[in-house]
């Protein structure tokens, strides 16, 4: 989708565009047989995604760091949708221990799993390391979701096999994936504070989301598993994600005011890729404004994706030994 389509809301080949909302792109979809995990589902586009998926009948697990906020989100959804099935579980994606604990808690519910929406994230943080000693953007946006997805894969494979219903994994990336460091992923300088850039660190983590989705898609296709993996750019939305650098975001919004979306529009592409029947069997793609689009050259680098996969596993193994 080009600048004209973004600003005007002109619809693309999918029949939807930048002005489409999550409710519009999922109209008529019956998701009552599906269970979905939405990370970061307590606020912003994560909450709207959870609300709309619940509206279509899916059983929603809101995975959030703040249980109080997640419980409030649950009540907000139930207020307008009394029959919604919503559970809340604690998840801090910057903590490997917390990710493992979340998966144990989810497995204890003995539920199937068809949809995994890797939505949560941090943006433009000042330099800091996670409790596992990993730069916060990379730890939260990529590594936590990488581990979460891997730990839930067997559950998703079993669900797809026993129900005959295709599983779908959606990674929220960003147009900012093109604004990473030189070389794409700084494998040898992930935790380097001296050359740290908030903008590049965020872009690197969003590139990692795309590379992760593409490599996982490739692996699942080789296995012949009925699970698709795609990435999305939700658009520019003013949400709590912007809290670390409000002055920068206000200035940025001033010069890009015509490109910003509201929250229902921001959740549209995620909801479309998660539920729309047109995307059955479609995997390893990148979507913006509910239409397939081309990512950066780095995002399509298969060797970079494989290297990131191995690097991520080594980081997790190393942190688990501490």
PDB file of C-alpha atoms in Angstrom:
ATOM      1  CA  UNK A   1       0.000   0.000   0.000  1.00  0.00           C
ATOM      2  CA  UNK A   2       1.388   3.393  -1.013  1.00  0.00           C
ATOM      3  CA  UNK A   3       1.235   6.832   0.587  1.00  0.00           C
ATOM      4  CA  UNK A   4      -1.909   7.803  -1.355  1.00  0.00           C
ATOM      5  CA  UNK A   5      -3.785   4.688  -0.213  1.00  0.00           C
ATOM      6  CA  UNK A   6      -2.630   5.227   3.373  1.00  0.00           C
ATOM      7  CA  UNK A   7      -3.789   8.839   3.541  1.00  0.00           C
ATOM      8  CA  UNK A   8      -7.051   8.403   1.637  1.00  0.00           C
ATOM      9  CA  UNK A   9      -8.022   4.997   3.029  1.00  0.00           C
ATOM     10  CA  UNK A  10      -8.393   3.633  -0.494  1.00  0.00           C
ATOM     11  CA  UNK A  11      -8.974  -0.096  -0.410  1.00  0.00           C
ATOM     12  CA  UNK A  12      -6.439  -2.544  -1.795  1.00  0.00           C
ATOM     13  CA  UNK A  13      -6.823  -6.002  -3.388  1.00  0.00           C
ATOM     14  CA  UNK A  14      -8.113  -7.474  -0.116  1.00  0.00           C
ATOM     15  CA  UNK A  15     -11.100  -5.140  -0.186  1.00  0.00           C
ATOM     16  CA  UNK A  16      -9.817  -3.279   2.864  1.00  0.00           C
ATOM     17  CA  UNK A  17      -7.480  -0.367   3.485  1.00  0.00           C
ATOM     18  CA  UNK A  18      -5.971   1.928   6.084  1.00  0.00           C
ATOM     19  CA  UNK A  19      -9.371   3.238   7.184  1.00  0.00           C
ATOM     20  CA  UNK A  20     -10.845  -0.236   7.769  1.00  0.00           C
ATOM     21  CA  UNK A  21     -11.495  -1.258  11.365  1.00  0.00           C
ATOM     22  CA  UNK A  22     -10.986  -4.582  13.117  1.00  0.00           C
ATOM     23  CA  UNK A  23     -14.735  -5.134  13.295  1.00  0.00           C
ATOM     24  CA  UNK A  24     -15.165  -4.457   9.583  1.00  0.00           C
ATOM     25  CA  UNK A  25     -12.429  -6.844   8.439  1.00  0.00           C
ATOM     26  CA  UNK A  26     -13.787  -9.708  10.586  1.00  0.00           C
ATOM     27  CA  UNK A  27     -17.481  -9.189   9.904  1.00  0.00           C
ATOM     28  CA  UNK A  28     -19.281 -12.510   9.445  1.00  0.00           C
ATOM     29  CA  UNK A  29     -16.372 -14.611  10.747  1.00  0.00           C
ATOM     30  CA  UNK A  30     -17.272 -17.340  13.246  1.00  0.00           C
ATOM     31  CA  UNK A  31     -14.344 -17.894  15.601  1.00  0.00           C
ATOM     32  CA  UNK A  32     -16.295 -19.763  18.272  1.00  0.00           C
ATOM     33  CA  UNK A  33     -14.148 -22.887  17.890  1.00  0.00           C
ATOM     34  CA  UNK A  34     -10.896 -20.989  18.428  1.00  0.00           C
ATOM     35  CA  UNK A  35      -8.778 -20.193  21.462  1.00  0.00           C
ATOM     36  CA  UNK A  36      -6.449 -17.221  21.102  1.00  0.00           C
ATOM     37  CA  UNK A  37      -3.604 -15.820  23.163  1.00  0.00           C
ATOM     38  CA  UNK A  38      -3.083 -12.074  22.765  1.00  0.00           C
ATOM     39  CA  UNK A  39       0.086 -10.721  24.355  1.00  0.00           C
ATOM     40  CA  UNK A  40      -0.239  -7.154  25.530  1.00  0.00           C
ATOM     41  CA  UNK A  41      -4.011  -7.505  25.388  1.00  0.00           C
ATOM     42  CA  UNK A  42      -4.633  -5.156  28.314  1.00  0.00           C
ATOM     43  CA  UNK A  43      -4.394  -1.897  26.366  1.00  0.00           C
ATOM     44  CA  UNK A  44      -4.124  -0.234  22.975  1.00  0.00           C
ATOM     45  CA  UNK A  45      -4.446  -2.300  19.826  1.00  0.00           C
ATOM     46  CA  UNK A  46      -3.887  -5.487  21.828  1.00  0.00           C
ATOM     47  CA  UNK A  47      -7.052  -4.807  23.813  1.00  0.00           C
ATOM     48  CA  UNK A  48      -8.987  -3.964  20.649  1.00  0.00           C
ATOM     49  CA  UNK A  49      -7.735  -7.149  18.988  1.00  0.00           C
ATOM     50  CA  UNK A  50      -8.812  -9.190  22.022  1.00  0.00           C
ATOM     51  CA  UNK A  51     -12.206  -7.458  22.073  1.00  0.00           C
ATOM     52  CA  UNK A  52     -12.923  -8.068  18.407  1.00  0.00           C
ATOM     53  CA  UNK A  53     -11.732 -11.687  18.441  1.00  0.00           C
ATOM     54  CA  UNK A  54     -13.984 -12.256  21.473  1.00  0.00           C
ATOM     55  CA  UNK A  55     -16.825 -10.542  19.615  1.00  0.00           C
ATOM     56  CA  UNK A  56     -16.381 -13.142  16.860  1.00  0.00           C
ATOM     57  CA  UNK A  57     -16.654 -15.901  19.468  1.00  0.00           C
ATOM     58  CA  UNK A  58     -13.027 -16.812  20.216  1.00  0.00           C
ATOM     59  CA  UNK A  59     -11.945 -17.767  23.728  1.00  0.00           C
ATOM     60  CA  UNK A  60      -9.344 -15.128  24.621  1.00  0.00           C
ATOM     61  CA  UNK A  61      -6.358 -15.378  26.909  1.00  0.00           C
ATOM     62  CA  UNK A  62      -5.074 -11.891  27.700  1.00  0.00           C
ATOM     63  CA  UNK A  63      -1.375 -12.229  28.471  1.00  0.00           C
ATOM     64  CA  UNK A  64      -0.145  -9.123  30.264  1.00  0.00           C
ATOM     65  CA  UNK A  65       2.529  -7.888  32.629  1.00  0.00           C
ATOM     66  CA  UNK A  66       0.020  -5.878  34.675  1.00  0.00           C
ATOM     67  CA  UNK A  67      -2.712  -8.215  35.947  1.00  0.00           C
ATOM     68  CA  UNK A  68      -4.776  -5.354  37.330  1.00  0.00           C
ATOM     69  CA  UNK A  69      -4.886  -3.651  33.930  1.00  0.00           C
ATOM     70  CA  UNK A  70      -5.641  -6.985  32.260  1.00  0.00           C
ATOM     71  CA  UNK A  71      -8.536  -7.634  34.644  1.00  0.00           C
ATOM     72  CA  UNK A  72      -9.903  -4.171  33.872  1.00  0.00           C
ATOM     73  CA  UNK A  73      -9.606  -4.940  30.164  1.00  0.00           C
ATOM     74  CA  UNK A  74     -11.532  -8.166  30.703  1.00  0.00           C
ATOM     75  CA  UNK A  75     -14.348  -6.305  32.456  1.00  0.00           C
ATOM     76  CA  UNK A  76     -14.410  -3.695  29.692  1.00  0.00           C
ATOM     77  CA  UNK A  77     -14.908  -6.435  27.087  1.00  0.00           C
ATOM     78  CA  UNK A  78     -17.554  -8.202  29.188  1.00  0.00           C
ATOM     79  CA  UNK A  79     -19.469  -4.957  29.672  1.00  0.00           C
ATOM     80  CA  UNK A  80     -20.486  -4.923  25.993  1.00  0.00           C
ATOM     81  CA  UNK A  81     -20.199  -8.659  25.331  1.00  0.00           C
ATOM     82  CA  UNK A  82     -21.672 -10.591  28.265  1.00  0.00           C
ATOM     83  CA  UNK A  83     -20.983 -13.999  26.700  1.00  0.00           C
ATOM     84  CA  UNK A  84     -17.306 -13.298  25.955  1.00  0.00           C
ATOM     85  CA  UNK A  85     -14.879 -15.969  27.151  1.00  0.00           C
ATOM     86  CA  UNK A  86     -11.878 -14.162  28.622  1.00  0.00           C
ATOM     87  CA  UNK A  87      -9.078 -15.399  30.856  1.00  0.00           C
ATOM     88  CA  UNK A  88      -6.175 -13.361  32.175  1.00  0.00           C
ATOM     89  CA  UNK A  89      -2.647 -14.642  32.810  1.00  0.00           C
ATOM     90  CA  UNK A  90       0.509 -12.830  33.859  1.00  0.00           C
ATOM     91  CA  UNK A  91       3.298 -12.521  31.287  1.00  0.00           C
ATOM     92  CA  UNK A  92       6.422 -10.385  31.384  1.00  0.00           C
ATOM     93  CA  UNK A  93       8.046 -10.951  28.003  1.00  0.00           C
ATOM     94  CA  UNK A  94      11.370  -9.456  29.092  1.00  0.00           C
ATOM     95  CA  UNK A  95      11.766 -12.333  31.566  1.00  0.00           C
ATOM     96  CA  UNK A  96      12.539 -15.858  30.381  1.00  0.00           C
ATOM     97  CA  UNK A  97      11.353 -17.175  33.742  1.00  0.00           C
ATOM     98  CA  UNK A  98       8.021 -15.363  33.343  1.00  0.00           C
ATOM     99  CA  UNK A  99       7.521 -16.716  29.813  1.00  0.00           C
ATOM    100  CA  UNK A 100       8.039 -20.274  31.025  1.00  0.00           C
ATOM    101  CA  UNK A 101       5.708 -19.674  33.973  1.00  0.00           C
ATOM    102  CA  UNK A 102       3.010 -18.295  31.663  1.00  0.00           C
ATOM    103  CA  UNK A 103       3.162 -21.362  29.417  1.00  0.00           C
ATOM    104  CA  UNK A 104       2.865 -23.639  32.453  1.00  0.00           C
ATOM    105  CA  UNK A 105      -0.174 -21.675  33.634  1.00  0.00           C
ATOM    106  CA  UNK A 106      -1.768 -21.803  30.207  1.00  0.00           C
ATOM    107  CA  UNK A 107      -1.165 -25.543  29.844  1.00  0.00           C
ATOM    108  CA  UNK A 108      -2.797 -26.054  33.242  1.00  0.00           C
ATOM    109  CA  UNK A 109      -6.046 -24.659  31.785  1.00  0.00           C
ATOM    110  CA  UNK A 110      -6.115 -27.657  29.418  1.00  0.00           C
ATOM    111  CA  UNK A 111      -7.314 -25.574  26.480  1.00  0.00           C
ATOM    112  CA  UNK A 112      -6.626 -25.971  22.760  1.00  0.00           C
ATOM    113  CA  UNK A 113      -4.743 -23.186  20.966  1.00  0.00           C
ATOM    114  CA  UNK A 114      -5.362 -22.029  17.422  1.00  0.00           C
ATOM    115  CA  UNK A 115      -4.296 -18.380  17.435  1.00  0.00           C
ATOM    116  CA  UNK A 116      -1.186 -16.749  18.876  1.00  0.00           C
ATOM    117  CA  UNK A 117      -1.055 -12.977  18.531  1.00  0.00           C
ATOM    118  CA  UNK A 118       2.443 -11.747  19.417  1.00  0.00           C
ATOM    119  CA  UNK A 119       1.373  -8.165  19.968  1.00  0.00           C
ATOM    120  CA  UNK A 120       3.091  -6.812  23.101  1.00  0.00           C
ATOM    121  CA  UNK A 121       6.156  -4.650  22.924  1.00  0.00           C
ATOM    122  CA  UNK A 122       8.178  -1.688  24.128  1.00  0.00           C
ATOM    123  CA  UNK A 123       9.287   1.282  22.066  1.00  0.00           C
ATOM    124  CA  UNK A 124      12.092   3.860  22.240  1.00  0.00           C
ATOM    125  CA  UNK A 125      13.273   2.823  25.713  1.00  0.00           C
ATOM    126  CA  UNK A 126      16.401   4.342  27.201  1.00  0.00           C
ATOM    127  CA  UNK A 127      19.190   1.757  27.312  1.00  0.00           C
ATOM    128  CA  UNK A 128      18.615  -0.940  29.898  1.00  0.00           C
ATOM    129  CA  UNK A 129      19.091  -4.663  30.267  1.00  0.00           C
ATOM    130  CA  UNK A 130      16.437  -7.202  31.168  1.00  0.00           C
ATOM    131  CA  UNK A 131      16.751  -9.393  34.259  1.00  0.00           C
ATOM    132  CA  UNK A 132      18.411 -11.920  31.932  1.00  0.00           C
ATOM    133  CA  UNK A 133      21.011  -9.372  30.841  1.00  0.00           C
ATOM    134  CA  UNK A 134      19.604  -8.660  27.375  1.00  0.00           C
ATOM    135  CA  UNK A 135      18.860  -5.252  25.822  1.00  0.00           C
ATOM    136  CA  UNK A 136      15.234  -4.450  26.612  1.00  0.00           C
ATOM    137  CA  UNK A 137      13.830  -3.950  23.089  1.00  0.00           C
ATOM    138  CA  UNK A 138      15.384  -7.191  21.891  1.00  0.00           C
ATOM    139  CA  UNK A 139      14.423  -9.094  25.052  1.00  0.00           C
ATOM    140  CA  UNK A 140      10.784  -7.976  25.089  1.00  0.00           C
ATOM    141  CA  UNK A 141       9.834  -7.539  21.463  1.00  0.00           C
ATOM    142  CA  UNK A 142      11.706 -10.489  20.001  1.00  0.00           C
ATOM    143  CA  UNK A 143      13.243 -12.967  22.424  1.00  0.00           C
ATOM    144  CA  UNK A 144      10.240 -13.259  24.741  1.00  0.00           C
ATOM    145  CA  UNK A 145       7.909 -13.902  21.806  1.00  0.00           C
ATOM    146  CA  UNK A 146      10.427 -16.276  20.218  1.00  0.00           C
ATOM    147  CA  UNK A 147      10.504 -18.429  23.359  1.00  0.00           C
ATOM    148  CA  UNK A 148       6.762 -18.130  23.965  1.00  0.00           C
ATOM    149  CA  UNK A 149       6.006 -19.292  20.432  1.00  0.00           C
ATOM    150  CA  UNK A 150       8.410 -22.210  20.611  1.00  0.00           C
ATOM    151  CA  UNK A 151       6.979 -23.377  23.943  1.00  0.00           C
ATOM    152  CA  UNK A 152       3.416 -23.228  22.598  1.00  0.00           C
ATOM    153  CA  UNK A 153       4.096 -24.859  19.228  1.00  0.00           C
ATOM    154  CA  UNK A 154       3.358 -28.430  20.283  1.00  0.00           C
ATOM    155  CA  UNK A 155       0.006 -27.337  21.714  1.00  0.00           C
ATOM    156  CA  UNK A 156      -0.807 -25.559  18.454  1.00  0.00           C
ATOM    157  CA  UNK A 157       0.283 -28.550  16.353  1.00  0.00           C
ATOM    158  CA  UNK A 158      -1.881 -30.889  18.421  1.00  0.00           C
ATOM    159  CA  UNK A 159      -4.859 -28.550  18.165  1.00  0.00           C
ATOM    160  CA  UNK A 160      -4.530 -28.237  14.400  1.00  0.00           C
ATOM    161  CA  UNK A 161      -4.223 -32.001  13.997  1.00  0.00           C
ATOM    162  CA  UNK A 162      -7.124 -32.970  16.265  1.00  0.00           C
ATOM    163  CA  UNK A 163      -9.551 -30.256  15.147  1.00  0.00           C
ATOM    164  CA  UNK A 164      -8.608 -29.975  11.488  1.00  0.00           C
ATOM    165  CA  UNK A 165      -8.606 -26.196  11.952  1.00  0.00           C
ATOM    166  CA  UNK A 166      -5.589 -24.258  10.708  1.00  0.00           C
ATOM    167  CA  UNK A 167      -3.514 -22.549  13.394  1.00  0.00           C
ATOM    168  CA  UNK A 168      -2.288 -19.015  12.858  1.00  0.00           C
ATOM    169  CA  UNK A 169       0.567 -17.074  14.430  1.00  0.00           C
ATOM    170  CA  UNK A 170       0.722 -13.318  13.905  1.00  0.00           C
ATOM    171  CA  UNK A 171       3.847 -11.321  14.748  1.00  0.00           C
ATOM    172  CA  UNK A 172       3.399  -7.588  15.104  1.00  0.00           C
ATOM    173  CA  UNK A 173       6.350  -6.016  13.370  1.00  0.00           C
ATOM    174  CA  UNK A 174       6.475  -2.443  12.105  1.00  0.00           C
ATOM    175  CA  UNK A 175       7.442  -0.297   9.169  1.00  0.00           C
ATOM    176  CA  UNK A 176      10.279   0.684  11.505  1.00  0.00           C
ATOM    177  CA  UNK A 177      11.930  -2.688  10.813  1.00  0.00           C
ATOM    178  CA  UNK A 178      13.662  -0.931   7.915  1.00  0.00           C
ATOM    179  CA  UNK A 179      15.263   1.527  10.347  1.00  0.00           C
ATOM    180  CA  UNK A 180      17.570  -0.889  12.098  1.00  0.00           C
ATOM    181  CA  UNK A 181      21.325  -0.854  12.569  1.00  0.00           C
ATOM    182  CA  UNK A 182      23.652  -1.441   9.611  1.00  0.00           C
ATOM    183  CA  UNK A 183      23.668  -5.150   8.821  1.00  0.00           C
ATOM    184  CA  UNK A 184      20.201  -5.730  10.248  1.00  0.00           C
ATOM    185  CA  UNK A 185      20.918  -7.540  13.522  1.00  0.00           C
ATOM    186  CA  UNK A 186      23.965  -6.626  15.621  1.00  0.00           C
ATOM    187  CA  UNK A 187      24.712 -10.118  16.870  1.00  0.00           C
ATOM    188  CA  UNK A 188      28.014  -9.075  18.445  1.00  0.00           C
ATOM    189  CA  UNK A 189      26.697  -5.819  19.944  1.00  0.00           C
ATOM    190  CA  UNK A 190      23.173  -6.621  21.164  1.00  0.00           C
ATOM    191  CA  UNK A 191      24.015  -5.262  24.624  1.00  0.00           C
ATOM    192  CA  UNK A 192      26.447  -2.494  23.664  1.00  0.00           C
ATOM    193  CA  UNK A 193      25.461   0.736  25.485  1.00  0.00           C
ATOM    194  CA  UNK A 194      28.052   2.941  23.767  1.00  0.00           C
ATOM    195  CA  UNK A 195      26.582   2.668  20.257  1.00  0.00           C
ATOM    196  CA  UNK A 196      22.990   2.266  21.431  1.00  0.00           C
ATOM    197  CA  UNK A 197      20.236   4.089  19.541  1.00  0.00           C
ATOM    198  CA  UNK A 198      16.632   3.954  20.768  1.00  0.00           C
ATOM    199  CA  UNK A 199      15.309   4.199  17.210  1.00  0.00           C
ATOM    200  CA  UNK A 200      17.681   1.606  15.744  1.00  0.00           C
ATOM    201  CA  UNK A 201      17.192  -0.752  18.706  1.00  0.00           C
ATOM    202  CA  UNK A 202      13.445  -0.657  18.184  1.00  0.00           C
ATOM    203  CA  UNK A 203      13.877  -1.175  14.431  1.00  0.00           C
ATOM    204  CA  UNK A 204      16.210  -4.110  15.071  1.00  0.00           C
ATOM    205  CA  UNK A 205      13.631  -5.794  17.311  1.00  0.00           C
ATOM    206  CA  UNK A 206      10.906  -5.306  14.710  1.00  0.00           C
ATOM    207  CA  UNK A 207      13.153  -6.744  12.002  1.00  0.00           C
ATOM    208  CA  UNK A 208      13.708  -9.706  14.310  1.00  0.00           C
ATOM    209  CA  UNK A 209       9.922 -10.194  14.521  1.00  0.00           C
ATOM    210  CA  UNK A 210       9.767 -10.490  10.736  1.00  0.00           C
ATOM    211  CA  UNK A 211      12.770 -12.778  10.460  1.00  0.00           C
ATOM    212  CA  UNK A 212      11.390 -15.002  13.222  1.00  0.00           C
ATOM    213  CA  UNK A 213       8.027 -15.307  11.466  1.00  0.00           C
ATOM    214  CA  UNK A 214       9.632 -16.106   8.116  1.00  0.00           C
ATOM    215  CA  UNK A 215      11.978 -18.754   9.497  1.00  0.00           C
ATOM    216  CA  UNK A 216       9.236 -20.381  11.574  1.00  0.00           C
ATOM    217  CA  UNK A 217       6.961 -20.382   8.530  1.00  0.00           C
ATOM    218  CA  UNK A 218       9.659 -22.125   6.506  1.00  0.00           C
ATOM    219  CA  UNK A 219      10.204 -24.763   9.181  1.00  0.00           C
ATOM    220  CA  UNK A 220       6.494 -25.492   9.605  1.00  0.00           C
ATOM    221  CA  UNK A 221       6.032 -25.824   5.852  1.00  0.00           C
ATOM    222  CA  UNK A 222       8.857 -28.355   5.767  1.00  0.00           C
ATOM    223  CA  UNK A 223       7.089 -30.326   8.499  1.00  0.00           C
ATOM    224  CA  UNK A 224       3.771 -30.142   6.670  1.00  0.00           C
ATOM    225  CA  UNK A 225       2.091 -28.604   9.725  1.00  0.00           C
ATOM    226  CA  UNK A 226      -1.197 -26.744   9.297  1.00  0.00           C
ATOM    227  CA  UNK A 227      -0.053 -23.548  11.036  1.00  0.00           C
ATOM    228  CA  UNK A 228       0.613 -20.284   9.218  1.00  0.00           C
ATOM    229  CA  UNK A 229       2.946 -17.536  10.414  1.00  0.00           C
ATOM    230  CA  UNK A 230       2.711 -13.971   9.147  1.00  0.00           C
ATOM    231  CA  UNK A 231       3.873 -10.500  10.174  1.00  0.00           C
ATOM    232  CA  UNK A 232       1.977  -7.223  10.190  1.00  0.00           C
ATOM    233  CA  UNK A 233       2.605  -3.508  10.391  1.00  0.00           C
ATOM    234  CA  UNK A 234      -0.392  -2.167  12.326  1.00  0.00           C
ATOM    235  CA  UNK A 235       0.184   1.444  11.349  1.00  0.00           C
ATOM    236  CA  UNK A 236       0.971   4.554  13.359  1.00  0.00           C
ATOM    237  CA  UNK A 237      -1.205   4.629  16.467  1.00  0.00           C
ATOM    238  CA  UNK A 238      -0.811   6.726  19.614  1.00  0.00           C
ATOM    239  CA  UNK A 239      -0.934   4.077  22.349  1.00  0.00           C
ATOM    240  CA  UNK A 240       0.809   3.513  25.724  1.00  0.00           C
ATOM    241  CA  UNK A 241       3.725   2.087  23.707  1.00  0.00           C
ATOM    242  CA  UNK A 242       4.790   5.690  23.084  1.00  0.00           C
ATOM    243  CA  UNK A 243       5.240   6.490  26.796  1.00  0.00           C
ATOM    244  CA  UNK A 244       9.069   6.395  26.883  1.00  0.00           C
ATOM    245  CA  UNK A 245       9.585   9.380  24.579  1.00  0.00           C
ATOM    246  CA  UNK A 246       6.445  11.562  24.495  1.00  0.00           C
ATOM    247  CA  UNK A 247       8.190  14.679  23.164  1.00  0.00           C
ATOM    248  CA  UNK A 248       9.692  12.805  20.226  1.00  0.00           C
ATOM    249  CA  UNK A 249       6.348  11.231  19.433  1.00  0.00           C
ATOM    250  CA  UNK A 250       4.493  14.555  19.591  1.00  0.00           C
ATOM    251  CA  UNK A 251       6.983  16.112  17.177  1.00  0.00           C
ATOM    252  CA  UNK A 252       6.824  13.069  14.907  1.00  0.00           C
ATOM    253  CA  UNK A 253       3.035  13.118  14.904  1.00  0.00           C
ATOM    254  CA  UNK A 254       3.011  16.810  14.005  1.00  0.00           C
ATOM    255  CA  UNK A 255       4.825  16.085  10.737  1.00  0.00           C
ATOM    256  CA  UNK A 256       2.967  12.846   9.962  1.00  0.00           C
ATOM    257  CA  UNK A 257      -0.527  13.711  11.209  1.00  0.00           C
ATOM    258  CA  UNK A 258      -2.246  12.513   8.038  1.00  0.00           C
ATOM    259  CA  UNK A 259      -0.810   9.004   8.402  1.00  0.00           C
ATOM    260  CA  UNK A 260      -2.017   8.158  11.921  1.00  0.00           C
ATOM    261  CA  UNK A 261      -4.777   5.692  12.725  1.00  0.00           C
ATOM    262  CA  UNK A 262      -7.173   5.312  15.613  1.00  0.00           C
ATOM    263  CA  UNK A 263      -7.075   2.134  17.708  1.00  0.00           C
ATOM    264  CA  UNK A 264      -9.900   0.256  15.874  1.00  0.00           C
ATOM    265  CA  UNK A 265      -8.065   0.898  12.594  1.00  0.00           C
ATOM    266  CA  UNK A 266      -4.736  -0.035  14.173  1.00  0.00           C
ATOM    267  CA  UNK A 267      -6.052  -3.464  15.196  1.00  0.00           C
ATOM    268  CA  UNK A 268      -7.528  -4.170  11.755  1.00  0.00           C
ATOM    269  CA  UNK A 269      -4.528  -5.761  10.025  1.00  0.00           C
ATOM    270  CA  UNK A 270      -3.805  -8.072  12.973  1.00  0.00           C
ATOM    271  CA  UNK A 271      -7.454  -9.154  13.127  1.00  0.00           C
ATOM    272  CA  UNK A 272      -7.606  -9.620   9.354  1.00  0.00           C
ATOM    273  CA  UNK A 273      -4.526 -11.847   9.246  1.00  0.00           C
ATOM    274  CA  UNK A 274      -5.700 -13.788  12.308  1.00  0.00           C
ATOM    275  CA  UNK A 275      -9.241 -14.551  11.148  1.00  0.00           C
ATOM    276  CA  UNK A 276     -10.050 -13.803   7.532  1.00  0.00           C
ATOM    277  CA  UNK A 277     -10.837 -16.920   5.473  1.00  0.00           C
ATOM    278  CA  UNK A 278      -9.069 -15.459   2.408  1.00  0.00           C
ATOM    279  CA  UNK A 279      -5.762 -16.062   4.160  1.00  0.00           C
ATOM    280  CA  UNK A 280      -6.207 -19.783   4.667  1.00  0.00           C
ATOM    281  CA  UNK A 281      -2.874 -21.438   3.877  1.00  0.00           C
ATOM    282  CA  UNK A 282      -1.081 -18.124   3.353  1.00  0.00           C
ATOM    283  CA  UNK A 283       2.178 -18.013   5.296  1.00  0.00           C
ATOM    284  CA  UNK A 284       5.489 -16.184   5.497  1.00  0.00           C
ATOM    285  CA  UNK A 285       4.000 -12.889   4.312  1.00  0.00           C
ATOM    286  CA  UNK A 286       4.030  -9.301   5.547  1.00  0.00           C
ATOM    287  CA  UNK A 287       0.859  -7.195   5.717  1.00  0.00           C
ATOM    288  CA  UNK A 288       0.081  -3.500   6.122  1.00  0.00           C
ATOM    289  CA  UNK A 289      -3.372  -1.927   5.892  1.00  0.00           C
ATOM    290  CA  UNK A 290      -4.821  -5.449   5.478  1.00  0.00           C
ATOM    291  CA  UNK A 291      -2.915  -6.037   2.254  1.00  0.00           C
ATOM    292  CA  UNK A 292       0.249  -7.962   1.491  1.00  0.00           C
ATOM    293  CA  UNK A 293       3.262  -5.718   1.034  1.00  0.00           C
ATOM    294  CA  UNK A 294       7.004  -6.053   0.567  1.00  0.00           C
ATOM    295  CA  UNK A 295       9.265  -5.774   3.628  1.00  0.00           C
ATOM    296  CA  UNK A 296      12.859  -4.581   3.573  1.00  0.00           C
ATOM    297  CA  UNK A 297      15.660  -6.520   1.899  1.00  0.00           C
ATOM    298  CA  UNK A 298      17.025  -7.608   5.288  1.00  0.00           C
ATOM    299  CA  UNK A 299      13.626  -9.048   6.216  1.00  0.00           C
ATOM    300  CA  UNK A 300      13.766 -11.383   3.223  1.00  0.00           C
ATOM    301  CA  UNK A 301      17.282 -12.630   3.974  1.00  0.00           C
ATOM    302  CA  UNK A 302      16.925 -16.361   4.722  1.00  0.00           C
ATOM    303  CA  UNK A 303      20.488 -16.689   5.997  1.00  0.00           C
ATOM    304  CA  UNK A 304      19.956 -13.788   8.399  1.00  0.00           C
ATOM    305  CA  UNK A 305      16.744 -15.420   9.618  1.00  0.00           C
ATOM    306  CA  UNK A 306      18.485 -18.744  10.263  1.00  0.00           C
ATOM    307  CA  UNK A 307      21.360 -17.008  12.043  1.00  0.00           C
ATOM    308  CA  UNK A 308      18.884 -15.110  14.243  1.00  0.00           C
ATOM    309  CA  UNK A 309      17.092 -18.361  15.101  1.00  0.00           C
ATOM    310  CA  UNK A 310      20.313 -19.993  16.316  1.00  0.00           C
ATOM    311  CA  UNK A 311      21.435 -16.825  18.093  1.00  0.00           C
ATOM    312  CA  UNK A 312      18.104 -16.544  19.929  1.00  0.00           C
ATOM    313  CA  UNK A 313      18.285 -20.125  21.146  1.00  0.00           C
ATOM    314  CA  UNK A 314      21.834 -19.544  22.423  1.00  0.00           C
ATOM    315  CA  UNK A 315      20.743 -16.415  24.295  1.00  0.00           C
ATOM    316  CA  UNK A 316      17.902 -18.312  25.945  1.00  0.00           C
ATOM    317  CA  UNK A 317      20.120 -21.268  26.832  1.00  0.00           C
ATOM    318  CA  UNK A 318      22.741 -18.930  28.279  1.00  0.00           C
ATOM    319  CA  UNK A 319      20.215 -16.970  30.329  1.00  0.00           C
ATOM    320  CA  UNK A 320      18.617 -20.174  31.633  1.00  0.00           C
ATOM    321  CA  UNK A 321      21.981 -21.292  33.023  1.00  0.00           C
ATOM    322  CA  UNK A 322      22.378 -18.182  35.153  1.00  0.00           C
TER     323      UNK A 322
END
